[in-house]
């Protein structure tokens, strides 16, 4: 299949508050952004090693029209909204019990978010001897806050957006809520333990081609979850679910997708061996950011699945490469600058719709001053429609 390399047409300067930029000694928030979502003048961001959602406010473009600025950083701690199973830290000075936030989406009323739901294998440190390196590579843990699939009410205030634990409007109450579960899993992973395709991968760490959610999109009443892994014989996976309030408003339950009571569907996509790093809705289409499922530098590509976010197809599908449009390939670095999150990004005059991309392992050349980061905006070509008859 033909590859379409592209280059940024604009940049956005992301300025974080220095007091909120440090996650731990030697680790900054801006070092690795996993998700981005634009809502009007608000830009939501997250680092996958944190337990918070970051809000920046977008200022008008400069006189050249070549760059935008996003500042006025405000941080929203997840524990202020959701009953996460683990505290922020087990003890003072210990590492954060991260949620591994890998997906953000909005339906206009709620900010939806997902953690990776993945296991974690320790990485040997430079200078480790053979025995210690072996021990670390044998250490696999389940960080309980990663089993995160939730929604938080979002409201507009003074031209921007804020998150609320609870809000009431015209007699209707909206409450922050989390899919029912605990530090060992949730309702979705419980079902998948019996799945013929995915069950074996729940016991494998995410970066070993194990189960790993890295994207969320809202398509009507459906929620689409993109999996970085597993990739099965070259085929990537999108899970489709629906959520409904539980009797306790702080919790959500899986809801049937059809009259037969189906609680999840699997969609297999031929992304030429790549896993899914993020999802983004554009009209009735679904944009897919793809990259390696393993801990590798590249390749990275953006795909379009025509119609996938529009009218629901009440069946599981196998989506061949001919159905998908490979929109363009993204540049990536060696050991740095791994494209990890994306969001639609329209210029101030509305003349052109682009795609904002943020990176994990941000290169030093992207980092300006004490707490500013450069993100890229890529031109987004109009869709070239593909025939849907090859999907079955």
Coordinates of C-alpha atoms in Angstrom, one line a residue:
X1 CA 0.0 0.0 0.0
X2 CA 1.2 3.5 -0.9
X3 CA 2.7 5.5 2.0
X4 CA 2.0 9.2 2.4
X5 CA 4.7 11.0 4.5
X6 CA 3.8 14.4 5.8
X7 CA 5.3 17.3 7.7
X8 CA 3.8 19.7 10.3
X9 CA 2.1 22.8 8.9
X10 CA 1.8 24.5 12.3
X11 CA 2.9 24.2 15.9
X12 CA 1.2 24.7 19.3
X13 CA 3.3 25.8 22.3
X14 CA 2.1 24.1 25.4
X15 CA 3.0 25.9 28.6
X16 CA 2.6 24.0 31.8
X17 CA 2.8 25.5 35.3
X18 CA 6.1 24.7 36.9
X19 CA 4.5 23.7 40.1
X20 CA 2.5 21.0 38.3
X21 CA 5.1 19.9 35.7
X22 CA 7.3 17.7 38.0
X23 CA 5.9 14.2 38.4
X24 CA 8.9 12.8 40.3
X25 CA 12.6 13.7 40.6
X26 CA 14.0 13.8 37.1
X27 CA 10.5 13.2 35.5
X28 CA 8.4 16.0 34.1
X29 CA 4.8 16.1 32.9
X30 CA 5.8 17.4 29.5
X31 CA 8.3 14.6 29.0
X32 CA 5.6 12.2 27.8
X33 CA 2.1 13.2 26.8
X34 CA -0.2 10.2 26.1
X35 CA -3.4 12.0 25.0
X36 CA -4.8 15.2 23.7
X37 CA -8.4 16.5 23.1
X38 CA -9.5 19.9 22.0
X39 CA -12.8 21.3 23.0
X40 CA -13.2 24.9 21.7
X41 CA -10.5 27.0 23.4
X42 CA -9.8 24.2 25.9
X43 CA -7.1 21.6 25.3
X44 CA -7.2 18.5 27.6
X45 CA -3.9 16.6 28.0
X46 CA -2.5 13.8 30.2
X47 CA 0.7 12.1 31.0
X48 CA 0.4 8.3 31.4
X49 CA 2.5 8.3 34.5
X50 CA 0.2 10.7 36.4
X51 CA -3.2 10.7 38.1
X52 CA -4.5 13.9 36.7
X53 CA -6.0 15.6 33.7
X54 CA -4.3 18.8 32.5
X55 CA -6.2 21.7 31.1
X56 CA -4.6 24.4 28.9
X57 CA -6.4 27.3 27.3
X58 CA -5.7 28.1 23.7
X59 CA -4.8 31.7 22.7
X60 CA -5.2 33.1 19.2
X61 CA -2.6 32.3 16.5
X62 CA 0.3 34.6 16.1
X63 CA 0.4 37.1 13.2
X64 CA 2.0 34.6 10.9
X65 CA -0.8 32.1 11.5
X66 CA 1.9 29.5 11.9
X67 CA 1.6 28.8 15.6
X68 CA -0.7 28.9 18.6
X69 CA -0.1 29.1 22.3
X70 CA -1.8 27.1 25.1
X71 CA -1.3 28.1 28.7
X72 CA -3.2 29.0 31.8
X73 CA -2.5 25.5 33.1
X74 CA -5.0 24.0 35.5
X75 CA -4.7 20.4 36.9
X76 CA -7.6 18.2 37.8
X77 CA -6.7 15.3 40.2
X78 CA -8.7 12.1 39.3
X79 CA -9.2 11.2 43.0
X80 CA -11.3 14.4 43.4
X81 CA -13.9 12.9 41.0
X82 CA -13.6 9.1 40.9
X83 CA -13.4 6.2 43.5
X84 CA -10.1 4.8 42.2
X85 CA -9.1 1.5 43.9
X86 CA -5.6 2.7 45.0
X87 CA -4.5 5.9 46.7
X88 CA -2.2 8.3 44.8
X89 CA 0.7 6.8 46.7
X90 CA 1.0 3.9 49.0
X91 CA 3.4 5.9 51.2
X92 CA 5.0 9.3 51.0
X93 CA 7.9 9.4 48.6
X94 CA 6.8 6.2 46.7
X95 CA 6.0 6.3 43.0
X96 CA 2.5 7.4 41.9
X97 CA -0.1 4.6 41.6
X98 CA -0.6 5.8 38.0
X99 CA -3.8 5.4 36.0
X100 CA -1.8 5.1 32.7
X101 CA -4.3 7.4 31.0
X102 CA -4.3 6.5 27.3
X103 CA -7.5 7.9 25.9
X104 CA -9.7 11.0 26.1
X105 CA -13.0 11.7 24.3
X106 CA -16.0 13.9 24.8
X107 CA -19.7 13.7 23.9
X108 CA -20.3 17.3 24.9
X109 CA -21.6 16.5 28.4
X110 CA -18.8 14.3 29.7
X111 CA -15.1 13.9 29.4
X112 CA -14.6 10.2 28.9
X113 CA -11.2 8.6 29.8
X114 CA -9.6 5.2 29.8
X115 CA -6.6 3.7 31.4
X116 CA -4.5 1.1 29.6
X117 CA -5.9 -1.9 31.7
X118 CA -2.4 -3.4 31.1
X119 CA 0.1 -5.3 33.2
X120 CA 3.5 -3.7 33.7
X121 CA 7.0 -5.4 33.4
X122 CA 9.9 -3.8 35.1
X123 CA 12.7 -2.4 32.9
X124 CA 16.4 -3.1 33.8
X125 CA 18.2 0.1 34.8
X126 CA 21.5 1.1 33.2
X127 CA 24.3 -0.5 35.2
X128 CA 22.3 -3.4 36.5
X129 CA 24.2 -6.6 36.8
X130 CA 23.0 -9.8 35.1
X131 CA 21.2 -11.1 38.2
X132 CA 19.4 -7.9 38.9
X133 CA 18.4 -7.4 35.3
X134 CA 17.0 -10.9 35.2
X135 CA 15.1 -10.3 38.4
X136 CA 13.6 -7.0 37.1
X137 CA 12.6 -8.6 33.7
X138 CA 10.8 -11.3 35.7
X139 CA 8.8 -8.8 37.7
X140 CA 5.3 -8.2 36.5
X141 CA 2.7 -6.1 38.4
X142 CA -0.9 -5.0 38.0
X143 CA -1.3 -1.3 38.9
X144 CA -4.9 -1.3 40.0
X145 CA -5.7 2.3 38.9
X146 CA -5.0 1.3 35.3
X147 CA -8.4 -0.4 35.2
X148 CA -10.0 2.9 34.5
X149 CA -13.0 3.5 32.2
X150 CA -14.9 6.5 33.4
X151 CA -16.7 9.8 32.6
X152 CA -16.6 13.1 34.3
X153 CA -19.1 15.9 33.7
X154 CA -17.6 18.8 31.8
X155 CA -19.2 22.3 31.8
X156 CA -18.3 25.6 30.1
X157 CA -17.3 28.5 32.3
X158 CA -16.1 31.9 31.1
X159 CA -15.3 30.6 27.6
X160 CA -13.4 27.5 28.8
X161 CA -14.2 24.1 30.3
X162 CA -13.9 22.7 33.7
X163 CA -14.6 19.2 35.2
X164 CA -17.2 18.7 37.9
X165 CA -17.9 15.8 40.3
X166 CA -21.6 16.5 40.0
X167 CA -23.7 19.0 38.0
X168 CA -27.4 19.6 37.8
X169 CA -29.1 21.3 34.8
X170 CA -32.8 21.6 34.1
X171 CA -33.6 18.9 36.7
X172 CA -31.1 16.4 35.3
X173 CA -28.1 15.4 37.3
X174 CA -24.8 14.3 35.8
X175 CA -22.2 12.6 38.1
X176 CA -18.6 11.5 37.7
X177 CA -18.7 7.7 37.4
X178 CA -16.3 4.7 36.9
X179 CA -17.0 1.3 35.4
X180 CA -17.5 -1.0 38.3
X181 CA -14.3 -2.9 39.3
X182 CA -11.4 -3.0 41.8
X183 CA -7.6 -3.1 41.7
X184 CA -7.7 -6.5 40.0
X185 CA -9.9 -5.6 37.0
X186 CA -13.4 -4.4 36.1
X187 CA -16.5 -5.7 34.4
X188 CA -14.9 -5.6 30.9
X189 CA -11.7 -7.5 31.8
X190 CA -13.9 -10.1 33.7
X191 CA -15.8 -10.8 30.5
X192 CA -12.6 -10.8 28.3
X193 CA -11.1 -13.6 30.5
X194 CA -13.4 -15.9 28.6
X195 CA -12.8 -14.5 25.2
X196 CA -11.3 -16.8 22.6
X197 CA -9.0 -14.2 21.1
X198 CA -8.1 -11.9 24.0
X199 CA -8.1 -14.0 27.2
X200 CA -4.6 -15.3 26.8
X201 CA -3.2 -11.8 26.5
X202 CA -4.6 -10.4 29.7
X203 CA -1.8 -12.1 31.6
X204 CA 0.9 -10.6 29.3
X205 CA 2.3 -7.0 30.0
X206 CA 1.2 -4.4 27.5
X207 CA 4.6 -3.7 25.9
X208 CA 5.0 -7.5 25.4
X209 CA 2.0 -7.5 22.9
X210 CA -0.3 -8.1 25.9
X211 CA -3.7 -6.5 26.4
X212 CA -3.3 -2.7 26.3
X213 CA -6.0 -0.1 25.6
X214 CA -4.6 3.1 24.0
X215 CA -7.5 5.0 22.5
X216 CA -11.2 5.9 23.1
X217 CA -13.8 7.4 20.9
X218 CA -17.5 8.1 21.4
X219 CA -19.8 7.1 18.5
X220 CA -23.3 7.9 19.5
X221 CA -24.2 5.7 22.5
X222 CA -21.3 3.4 21.7
X223 CA -17.8 3.6 23.1
X224 CA -14.9 2.4 20.9
X225 CA -11.7 1.3 22.6
X226 CA -8.5 0.8 20.5
X227 CA -6.0 -1.8 21.5
X228 CA -2.3 -1.3 21.2
X229 CA -2.1 -5.0 21.8
X230 CA -2.6 -7.7 21.2
X231 CA -2.0 -7.6 17.4
X232 CA -3.1 -11.0 16.1
X233 CA -1.3 -12.2 13.0
X234 CA -1.0 -8.5 11.9
X235 CA -4.6 -7.6 12.8
X236 CA -5.4 -4.8 15.3
X237 CA -8.4 -4.8 17.6
X238 CA -11.1 -2.3 18.5
X239 CA -13.6 -3.2 21.2
X240 CA -17.1 -1.7 21.1
X241 CA -19.1 -1.4 24.4
X242 CA -21.9 0.7 25.9
X243 CA -22.1 1.9 29.5
X244 CA -25.1 2.8 31.7
X245 CA -25.4 4.2 35.2
X246 CA -25.5 1.8 38.1
X247 CA -27.9 2.1 41.0
X248 CA -25.0 3.9 42.8
X249 CA -24.4 7.0 40.6
X250 CA -20.6 6.8 41.3
X251 CA -20.4 3.6 39.2
X252 CA -21.2 2.5 35.6
X253 CA -22.2 -0.9 34.3
X254 CA -21.8 -2.5 30.9
X255 CA -25.0 -2.2 28.9
X256 CA -26.3 -4.4 26.1
X257 CA -25.5 -3.3 22.6
X258 CA -28.4 -5.1 21.1
X259 CA -31.6 -7.0 21.9
X260 CA -29.6 -10.2 22.2
X261 CA -27.8 -8.8 25.2
X262 CA -24.3 -8.5 23.6
X263 CA -22.0 -6.7 26.0
X264 CA -19.0 -6.1 23.7
X265 CA -18.1 -6.6 20.1
X266 CA -14.6 -7.1 18.5
X267 CA -13.5 -5.4 15.3
X268 CA -10.3 -6.7 13.6
X269 CA -8.5 -4.2 11.4
X270 CA -5.7 -4.8 9.0
X271 CA -3.3 -2.0 10.0
X272 CA -0.3 -3.9 8.4
X273 CA 0.9 -5.3 11.7
X274 CA 0.6 -2.1 13.8
X275 CA -1.3 -1.6 17.0
X276 CA -3.6 1.3 17.9
X277 CA -2.2 4.3 19.8
X278 CA -5.2 6.6 19.7
X279 CA -8.7 7.1 18.2
X280 CA -10.4 10.3 17.0
X281 CA -13.8 11.0 15.5
X282 CA -14.1 13.1 12.4
X283 CA -17.7 13.4 11.3
X284 CA -18.9 9.9 10.6
X285 CA -15.4 8.6 10.2
X286 CA -12.9 7.2 12.8
X287 CA -9.3 8.3 12.6
X288 CA -6.8 5.8 14.0
X289 CA -3.2 6.5 15.1
X290 CA -1.2 3.3 14.7
X291 CA 2.3 2.3 15.9
X292 CA 4.2 -0.7 17.1
X293 CA 2.7 -2.8 19.9
X294 CA 6.2 -3.6 21.2
X295 CA 8.6 -1.1 22.7
X296 CA 9.9 0.1 19.3
X297 CA 10.4 3.5 17.6
X298 CA 8.2 3.1 14.6
X299 CA 6.6 3.1 12.0
X300 CA 3.6 5.4 12.8
X301 CA 0.6 6.0 10.5
X302 CA -2.8 7.7 10.6
X303 CA -5.7 5.7 9.1
X304 CA -9.3 6.5 8.3
X305 CA -12.1 3.9 8.8
X306 CA -15.0 5.4 6.8
X307 CA -18.4 5.5 8.5
X308 CA -17.2 3.7 11.7
X309 CA -18.3 6.5 14.0
X310 CA -21.7 7.0 12.2
X311 CA -24.6 4.6 12.0
X312 CA -23.9 1.5 14.1
X313 CA -23.1 -1.8 12.4
X314 CA -24.7 -4.3 14.8
X315 CA -22.2 -7.0 14.2
X316 CA -18.5 -7.8 14.7
X317 CA -16.4 -7.0 11.7
X318 CA -13.2 -7.9 10.0
X319 CA -11.9 -4.7 8.2
X320 CA -9.5 -5.4 5.3
X321 CA -6.8 -3.0 4.3
X322 CA -8.8 -2.1 1.2
X323 CA -11.6 -0.6 3.3
X324 CA -9.2 1.6 5.2
X325 CA -7.6 4.8 4.0
X326 CA -3.9 5.3 5.0
X327 CA -4.1 9.1 5.5
X328 CA -0.4 9.7 6.1
X329 CA 2.7 8.5 7.9
X330 CA 4.1 10.5 10.8
X331 CA 7.8 11.1 11.5
X332 CA 9.2 9.6 14.7
X333 CA 12.6 9.7 16.5
X334 CA 15.0 7.1 17.7
X335 CA 14.4 6.7 21.3
X336 CA 12.4 10.0 21.4
X337 CA 9.3 11.6 19.9
X338 CA 6.9 8.7 19.7
X339 CA 3.5 10.0 18.4
X340 CA 1.0 9.0 21.1
X341 CA -2.1 11.2 21.1
X342 CA -4.0 13.2 18.5
X343 CA -7.0 15.6 18.3
X344 CA -8.7 17.6 15.6
X345 CA -7.3 21.1 15.5
X346 CA -9.0 23.8 13.5
X347 CA -7.3 27.1 12.9
X348 CA -8.8 30.3 14.4
X349 CA -10.4 31.4 11.2
X350 CA -11.8 27.9 10.6
X351 CA -10.1 27.7 7.2
X352 CA -8.4 24.4 7.7
X353 CA -8.8 21.4 9.9
X354 CA -5.6 19.8 11.1
X355 CA -4.5 17.0 13.4
X356 CA -2.7 17.9 16.6
X357 CA -0.2 15.3 17.6
X358 CA 1.6 14.9 21.0
X359 CA 4.5 12.7 21.8
X360 CA 5.7 10.2 24.4
X361 CA 9.5 10.6 25.2
X362 CA 9.5 14.2 23.9
X363 CA 12.9 15.1 22.5
X364 CA 14.9 17.8 24.2
X365 CA 14.5 20.0 21.1
X366 CA 10.8 20.1 21.8
X367 CA 11.3 21.4 25.3
X368 CA 11.6 25.1 25.8
X369 CA 12.6 26.8 29.0
X370 CA 11.4 25.4 32.3
X371 CA 8.0 23.9 31.3
X372 CA 7.0 24.6 27.7
X373 CA 6.6 22.0 25.0
X374 CA 6.2 22.1 21.2
X375 CA 3.4 20.0 19.7
X376 CA 2.8 19.6 16.0
X377 CA -0.2 20.2 13.8
X378 CA -0.5 18.3 10.5
X379 CA -2.7 19.1 7.5
X380 CA -5.6 16.7 7.3
X381 CA -6.6 15.9 3.7
X382 CA -10.3 15.4 2.9
X383 CA -11.4 11.8 3.1
X384 CA -11.0 9.6 0.0
X385 CA -14.0 7.3 0.4
X386 CA -13.4 3.5 0.4
X387 CA -16.0 0.9 -0.4
X388 CA -17.4 -0.8 2.6
X389 CA -18.3 -4.1 0.9
X390 CA -14.9 -5.6 1.8
X391 CA -15.7 -5.4 5.5
X392 CA -17.4 -8.6 6.7

